[in-house]
Structure formats: C-alpha cells, structure tokens
Coordinates of C-alpha atoms in Angstrom, one line a residue:
X1 CA 12.2 123.5 132.5
X2 CA 11.5 126.7 130.6
X3 CA 8.6 128.9 131.7
X4 CA 6.5 131.0 129.3
X5 CA 8.1 134.2 130.6
X6 CA 10.2 137.0 129.0
X7 CA 13.9 136.5 128.7
X8 CA 16.1 139.4 129.9
X9 CA 19.8 140.1 129.4
X10 CA 21.2 140.6 132.9
X11 CA 23.4 137.9 134.5
X12 CA 21.0 135.5 136.3
X13 CA 20.7 134.7 140.0
X14 CA 20.1 131.1 141.0
X15 CA 17.8 130.8 144.0
X16 CA 16.6 128.0 146.2
X17 CA 13.5 128.4 148.4
X18 CA 12.7 125.4 150.6
X19 CA 10.6 124.9 153.8
X20 CA 13.3 126.3 156.0
X21 CA 15.5 128.7 154.0
X22 CA 16.1 131.1 151.1
X23 CA 19.5 130.7 149.4
X24 CA 21.1 132.3 146.3
X25 CA 24.3 132.1 144.4
X26 CA 25.7 134.4 141.7
X27 CA 28.2 133.0 139.3
X28 CA 31.0 134.6 137.3
X29 CA 30.9 133.3 133.7
X30 CA 33.7 130.9 132.8
X31 CA 34.4 127.2 132.1
X32 CA 33.6 126.2 134.7
X33 CA 31.8 129.2 136.1
X34 CA 33.1 130.7 139.3
X35 CA 31.0 131.1 142.4
X36 CA 31.1 134.8 143.1
X37 CA 28.6 135.6 145.8
X38 CA 26.1 133.7 147.8
X39 CA 23.7 134.2 150.7
X40 CA 21.2 132.5 153.0
X41 CA 18.3 133.4 155.2
X42 CA 16.4 131.0 157.4
X43 CA 12.6 131.0 157.4
X44 CA 10.2 130.9 160.3
X45 CA 8.3 127.5 160.6
X46 CA 5.1 127.3 158.5
X47 CA 5.9 130.0 155.9
X48 CA 6.7 127.3 153.3
X49 CA 5.4 123.8 153.9
X50 CA 6.1 120.7 151.8
X51 CA 7.0 123.0 148.8
X52 CA 3.8 125.1 149.1
X53 CA 3.9 128.8 150.0
X54 CA 1.6 129.0 153.0
X55 CA 2.2 132.5 154.3
X56 CA 2.8 134.5 151.1
X57 CA 2.9 137.9 152.9
X58 CA 5.6 136.9 155.4
X59 CA 7.7 135.2 152.6
X60 CA 7.4 138.3 150.4
X61 CA 8.6 140.6 153.2
X62 CA 11.6 138.3 154.0
X63 CA 12.5 137.8 150.4
X64 CA 12.2 141.6 149.8
X65 CA 14.7 142.2 152.6
X66 CA 17.1 139.6 151.1
X67 CA 16.9 141.2 147.7
X68 CA 17.9 144.5 149.1
X69 CA 20.7 143.1 151.2
X70 CA 22.0 140.9 148.4
X71 CA 21.6 143.8 145.9
X72 CA 19.9 141.6 143.3
X73 CA 16.8 143.7 142.4
X74 CA 15.7 143.4 138.8
X75 CA 17.9 140.5 138.1
X76 CA 16.9 137.3 136.2
X77 CA 16.3 134.5 138.5
X78 CA 16.3 130.7 138.0
X79 CA 14.7 128.5 140.6
X80 CA 13.5 124.9 141.3
X81 CA 10.1 123.4 140.9
X82 CA 9.1 122.0 144.3
X83 CA 10.3 118.4 144.5
X84 CA 7.0 117.0 146.0
X85 CA 5.2 118.2 142.8
X86 CA 7.6 116.8 140.2
X87 CA 7.4 113.6 138.3
X88 CA 9.6 111.8 135.7
X89 CA 8.0 109.3 133.2
X90 CA 9.3 107.3 130.3
X91 CA 6.7 107.5 127.5
X92 CA 6.5 105.8 124.1
X93 CA 5.3 108.1 121.3
X94 CA 4.3 107.4 117.7
X95 CA 7.3 107.4 115.4
X96 CA 5.6 109.8 113.0
X97 CA 5.4 112.6 115.5
X98 CA 7.8 115.3 114.3
X99 CA 10.3 116.8 116.8
X100 CA 8.5 120.2 116.5
X101 CA 5.2 118.5 117.4
X102 CA 6.3 116.6 120.5
X103 CA 5.3 119.2 123.1
X104 CA 1.9 119.6 121.5
X105 CA 1.4 115.9 121.3
X106 CA 2.2 115.5 125.0
X107 CA -0.3 118.2 126.1
X108 CA -2.9 116.6 123.8
X109 CA -2.5 113.2 125.3
X110 CA -2.6 114.4 129.0
X111 CA -5.4 112.7 130.8
X112 CA -6.0 110.1 128.0
X113 CA -2.8 108.0 127.3
X114 CA -0.6 110.1 129.7
X115 CA -1.6 110.2 133.3
X116 CA 0.1 112.5 135.9
X117 CA -0.7 112.9 139.6
X118 CA -1.7 116.5 139.0
X119 CA -3.6 118.6 136.4
X120 CA -2.2 121.5 134.4
X121 CA 1.5 120.6 134.4
X122 CA 4.5 122.5 133.2
X123 CA 6.4 120.0 131.0
X124 CA 9.7 119.4 129.3
X125 CA 11.1 116.3 127.7
X126 CA 14.3 114.5 126.7
X127 CA 14.3 112.4 123.5
X128 CA 15.8 109.0 124.1
X129 CA 17.7 107.0 121.4
X130 CA 15.4 105.2 119.0
X131 CA 15.6 101.4 119.0
X132 CA 13.7 98.7 117.0
X133 CA 11.2 101.2 115.6
X134 CA 10.3 102.3 119.1
X135 CA 10.5 106.0 120.0
X136 CA 10.6 107.0 123.6
X137 CA 11.0 110.2 125.5
X138 CA 11.6 111.1 129.1
X139 CA 8.8 113.4 130.3
X140 CA 9.6 115.9 133.1
X141 CA 6.4 117.4 134.6
X142 CA 5.7 119.8 137.5
X143 CA 2.5 121.0 139.0
X144 CA 2.0 124.4 137.4
X145 CA 0.2 125.9 140.4
X146 CA 3.1 125.5 142.7
X147 CA 5.8 126.5 140.1
X148 CA 3.8 129.6 139.4
X149 CA 3.5 130.5 143.1
X150 CA 7.3 131.1 143.2
X151 CA 7.4 132.6 139.7
X152 CA 4.7 135.2 140.6
X153 CA 6.4 135.9 144.0
X154 CA 9.7 136.8 142.2
X155 CA 7.9 138.9 139.6
X156 CA 6.0 140.8 142.3
X157 CA 9.4 141.7 143.9
X158 CA 10.8 142.9 140.6
X159 CA 12.9 139.9 139.9
X160 CA 12.6 138.4 136.4
X161 CA 11.8 134.6 136.4
X162 CA 13.7 133.0 133.6
X163 CA 13.4 129.2 134.1
X164 CA 12.4 126.5 136.6
X165 CA 14.5 123.4 136.9
X166 CA 14.5 120.0 138.8
X167 CA 16.7 119.5 141.8
X168 CA 17.8 116.0 140.5
X169 CA 19.0 117.5 137.2
X170 CA 20.8 120.3 139.0
X171 CA 22.7 118.0 141.3
X172 CA 23.7 115.6 138.5
X173 CA 25.2 118.6 136.6
X174 CA 27.3 119.3 139.6
X175 CA 28.4 115.7 139.9
X176 CA 29.2 115.6 136.2
X177 CA 31.4 118.7 136.6
X178 CA 33.3 117.2 139.5
X179 CA 33.8 113.6 138.5
X180 CA 37.3 112.9 137.1
X181 CA 36.5 109.9 134.9
X182 CA 33.5 109.8 132.6
X183 CA 32.1 106.3 132.4
X184 CA 28.8 104.5 132.0
X185 CA 27.3 104.1 135.4
X186 CA 24.1 103.7 137.3
X187 CA 24.0 105.9 140.3
X188 CA 21.5 107.0 143.0
X189 CA 21.7 110.7 143.6
X190 CA 20.6 111.3 147.1
X191 CA 19.6 114.7 148.3
X192 CA 19.4 114.5 152.1
X193 CA 18.1 117.7 153.5
X194 CA 16.8 118.7 157.0
X195 CA 13.2 117.8 156.1
X196 CA 13.2 116.1 152.8
X197 CA 15.1 113.2 151.1
X198 CA 15.0 113.2 147.3
X199 CA 16.1 110.0 145.5
X200 CA 16.9 110.0 141.8
X201 CA 18.4 107.1 139.8
X202 CA 20.5 108.0 136.7
X203 CA 21.5 105.5 134.0
X204 CA 24.4 106.8 132.0
X205 CA 23.5 110.5 132.6
X206 CA 19.7 110.0 132.1
X207 CA 17.4 110.2 135.1
X208 CA 14.7 107.5 135.1
X209 CA 13.3 107.6 138.6
X210 CA 12.6 110.2 141.2
X211 CA 11.1 109.7 144.6
X212 CA 10.9 111.8 147.8
X213 CA 10.4 111.1 151.5
X214 CA 9.7 113.7 154.2
X215 CA 11.8 113.8 157.4
X216 CA 10.0 115.2 160.4
X217 CA 11.6 118.5 161.3
X218 CA 11.2 120.5 164.5
X219 CA 13.2 123.6 164.9
X220 CA 13.2 123.1 168.7
X221 CA 15.5 120.0 168.2
X222 CA 18.2 122.2 166.6
X223 CA 20.5 124.9 168.0
X224 CA 21.0 127.5 165.3
X225 CA 24.2 129.6 165.6
X226 CA 26.5 131.6 163.3
X227 CA 29.6 129.6 162.2
X228 CA 33.0 130.8 161.2
X229 CA 31.9 131.2 157.7
X230 CA 29.3 133.8 158.8
X231 CA 26.4 131.5 157.8
X232 CA 23.9 129.9 160.2
X233 CA 24.7 126.4 161.3
X234 CA 22.7 123.8 163.1
X235 CA 23.6 121.5 165.9
X236 CA 21.2 118.7 167.0
X237 CA 20.0 119.0 170.6
X238 CA 16.9 116.8 170.4
X239 CA 16.2 113.1 171.1
X240 CA 18.8 111.1 169.3
X241 CA 16.8 107.9 169.4
X242 CA 13.9 109.7 167.7
X243 CA 16.3 111.1 165.1
X244 CA 17.7 107.6 164.4
X245 CA 14.1 106.4 163.9
X246 CA 13.6 109.1 161.3
X247 CA 16.8 108.1 159.6
X248 CA 15.7 104.4 159.6
X249 CA 12.4 105.2 157.9
X250 CA 14.3 107.2 155.2
X251 CA 16.7 104.3 154.7
X252 CA 13.8 101.9 154.2
X253 CA 12.4 104.1 151.5
X254 CA 15.8 104.3 149.8
X255 CA 16.0 100.5 150.0
X256 CA 12.6 100.1 148.4
X257 CA 13.6 102.3 145.4
X258 CA 16.9 100.4 145.0
X259 CA 15.2 97.0 145.1
X260 CA 12.5 98.1 142.8
X261 CA 15.1 99.3 140.2
X262 CA 17.4 96.4 140.5
X263 CA 15.0 93.5 140.9
X264 CA 11.5 94.4 139.8
X265 CA 12.6 96.3 136.7
X266 CA 15.9 94.5 135.8
X267 CA 15.7 91.1 137.5
X268 CA 18.9 91.7 139.3
X269 CA 20.9 92.5 136.1
X270 CA 21.3 96.2 136.8
X271 CA 22.9 97.2 140.0
X272 CA 23.4 100.7 141.5
X273 CA 27.2 101.3 141.3
X274 CA 27.4 104.4 143.5
X275 CA 25.3 106.6 145.8
X276 CA 26.1 110.3 145.3
X277 CA 25.2 112.0 148.6
X278 CA 24.5 115.8 148.9
X279 CA 22.2 117.9 150.9
X280 CA 22.0 120.5 153.7
X281 CA 21.5 118.0 156.6
X282 CA 24.1 118.8 159.3
X283 CA 24.7 115.1 160.0
X284 CA 25.5 114.2 156.4
X285 CA 28.7 112.3 157.5
X286 CA 26.6 110.1 159.8
X287 CA 24.1 109.5 156.9
X288 CA 27.0 108.5 154.6
X289 CA 28.4 106.0 157.2
X290 CA 25.0 104.4 157.7
X291 CA 24.3 104.2 154.0
X292 CA 27.6 102.4 153.3
X293 CA 26.9 99.9 156.2
X294 CA 23.4 99.2 155.1
X295 CA 23.7 98.9 151.4
X296 CA 27.4 98.0 150.9
X297 CA 27.5 100.4 148.0
X298 CA 30.2 103.1 147.4
X299 CA 28.9 106.4 148.9
X300 CA 30.5 109.6 147.6
X301 CA 29.7 113.0 149.2
X302 CA 30.0 115.8 146.7
X303 CA 32.8 118.2 147.5
X304 CA 33.3 121.4 145.5
X305 CA 36.3 122.6 147.5
X306 CA 38.6 121.5 144.7
X307 CA 37.0 124.1 142.5
X308 CA 37.8 127.8 142.6
X309 CA 35.5 130.4 144.1
X310 CA 35.9 134.2 144.3
X311 CA 38.8 134.9 146.8
X312 CA 38.9 131.1 147.4
X313 CA 36.2 131.3 150.0
X314 CA 34.7 127.9 150.8
X315 CA 31.3 127.4 149.4
X316 CA 28.9 126.0 152.0
X317 CA 27.5 122.6 151.4
X318 CA 24.0 124.1 151.7
X319 CA 24.6 126.0 148.4
X320 CA 25.7 123.0 146.3
X321 CA 22.2 122.7 144.9
X322 CA 22.2 126.3 143.8
X323 CA 25.6 125.8 142.2
X324 CA 24.1 122.9 140.2
X325 CA 21.2 125.0 139.2
X326 CA 23.6 127.7 138.0
X327 CA 25.2 125.1 135.6
X328 CA 21.9 124.8 133.7
X329 CA 23.0 126.6 130.6
X330 CA 26.8 126.0 130.8

C-alpha cells in the first residue's frame, strides 16, 4: 500500500514493529533476494499496544538506538500497517469507471456506498477478473491515523518511509516463493504471534478475508534469554492450563472463520485445502499439532532454511514476516 511520500534511491530496509519488538531485515538484490542482515530489539510492555504507539518518546529513543546499532540511518524503510486497523472488502464498481479513475471513485464513495470501520483510510485495490458484465475490485484499507504514526516516527528519526503493506500479503509472498508446485488452492494463512493471531483466507493467490484475535500476553509468564543465534528467545514459565485456554479461544475464532467461509458463503462447496502457519510464537509446533488434530486439515509451517542467506546463517522464524515484506517489489 503506497503512501504519499517521496521515493528515494537507497536500498530499502524492511521493518516490523509490533507490541513487543522491533525487527528489521536487509536484503541483497537477486532472484530470489538474499537475506543479508537482520536484527531485533524487544520492547518494554505498554510502549506499543494493539498496534497503537502509546509511549512515543520511549519508542523513539529505543528505535534511535537500533538505527545506530544497525547502521541504517537515512535509509528507505517499508513497514506494515497495524493488523487491527486493516480491512479487506470485495466491492462492485460501475463498469464505466476507467482504471485511472478507480482510486478517486473509491474515495468519493466512502461513507455512502462503501462503509469502513474507520474514517480517513489509506487505500489500495486489486482489480478482479470481470464476469457477466460485473466489475469487482478487492479493496485494501488501513486506518490512516495509525499508519501515519509509524510513518512520522520513521521520518523524525531520519529514515525515509517508502510504503506500508499488509502482513497477510507479505506472508503469502513468502509462501509463494517457497512452494514447489503452483496450483489453484484455497488456503488459510495463519500468523500466530505472541499476542495476536491474524487469519487470512486466499483463493488462488487472492486474499478475500482477514480477521484477527488477541492472545493475552504477560511478560512475567515468559523467561527471556539469549539463544545460540544471538537473538532473544522465550521459554514459557507461566500457568500451562491458562495458556491452553488462550489457545482454545484462538482455535474457536479460527473455526468460526473456516465455517463462515466454507458453509455460509459457499454452502460447503469450497473447502480450505491447507493451513499455512507462521509467526513468532515460541510454541508454534504445539499450535501446529493442535490445529491438525482439531481441523483435520494439512498444516504447513513455513520454513525458509532451504533458501540461501548471507554466510548461510539461519534466519530466525521471527523474521519471516519481514522477509515477506521485503519481497513486495520482487
């Protein structure tokens, strides 16, 4: 999703800021591009909450330190619109609207024929194949206020915001890069993070639905240590019964989306063929096993270890989302 900002010529940095961390990746151009450098910094609780910057001063100080350590000052940066403030809608538009007029038409219809859960959106769209004199587009919209929070933060620290993207699109790009066989399929891309689950259904490479569910997160339930890779790792030390309850609630939301898609929309004719699982949750293998048991659907955890990286260092799973973001213009 392009922002109305200046384009600059330096090689971009791809950065993810969520409620508990700042992560970046720098790619070496190629086909496919090669992960060159990456980094991570955990955030104190309450600095970012549910995608909103709560303590701008603290975040600015921490990010400024990261920029110096990672030596990325004055670089272009691509980032993600916060998932809780993103929506995807299929919209029918008049057949006489020219391609060059679609964006203007969408803004004109906001609040009248097009209703979003927030005002003043940043939008992008994908034109769908025309059929039976019916013209449809897929509208991607994000709350401008929260997108610009991050854009302004980067600009204040002498980074150059280039574009904002959606996490679901970034992860699908990575999946598409990794999959061996290209085939028509209906998949659920499931981003299972420490504090947020993002669910996106793709039909033959086109995203039609996106939902999110919060996971309660308390840093006191996790032991944070430095692993062999030099990155911080988490080990659960809290109440396992409580954790299982949180997982169960998440699985209920996943089931609701699957049932809505398969039965309410398609009367049982369209089935999800695969769940693609990715995320920074330390118990992702446990999540995979429970998903397979509950839904009897193939579950694939994305694994980029078959791809090359600089000096063949393993890319942490926590940075897969940034990798997908870096594929935006490949």
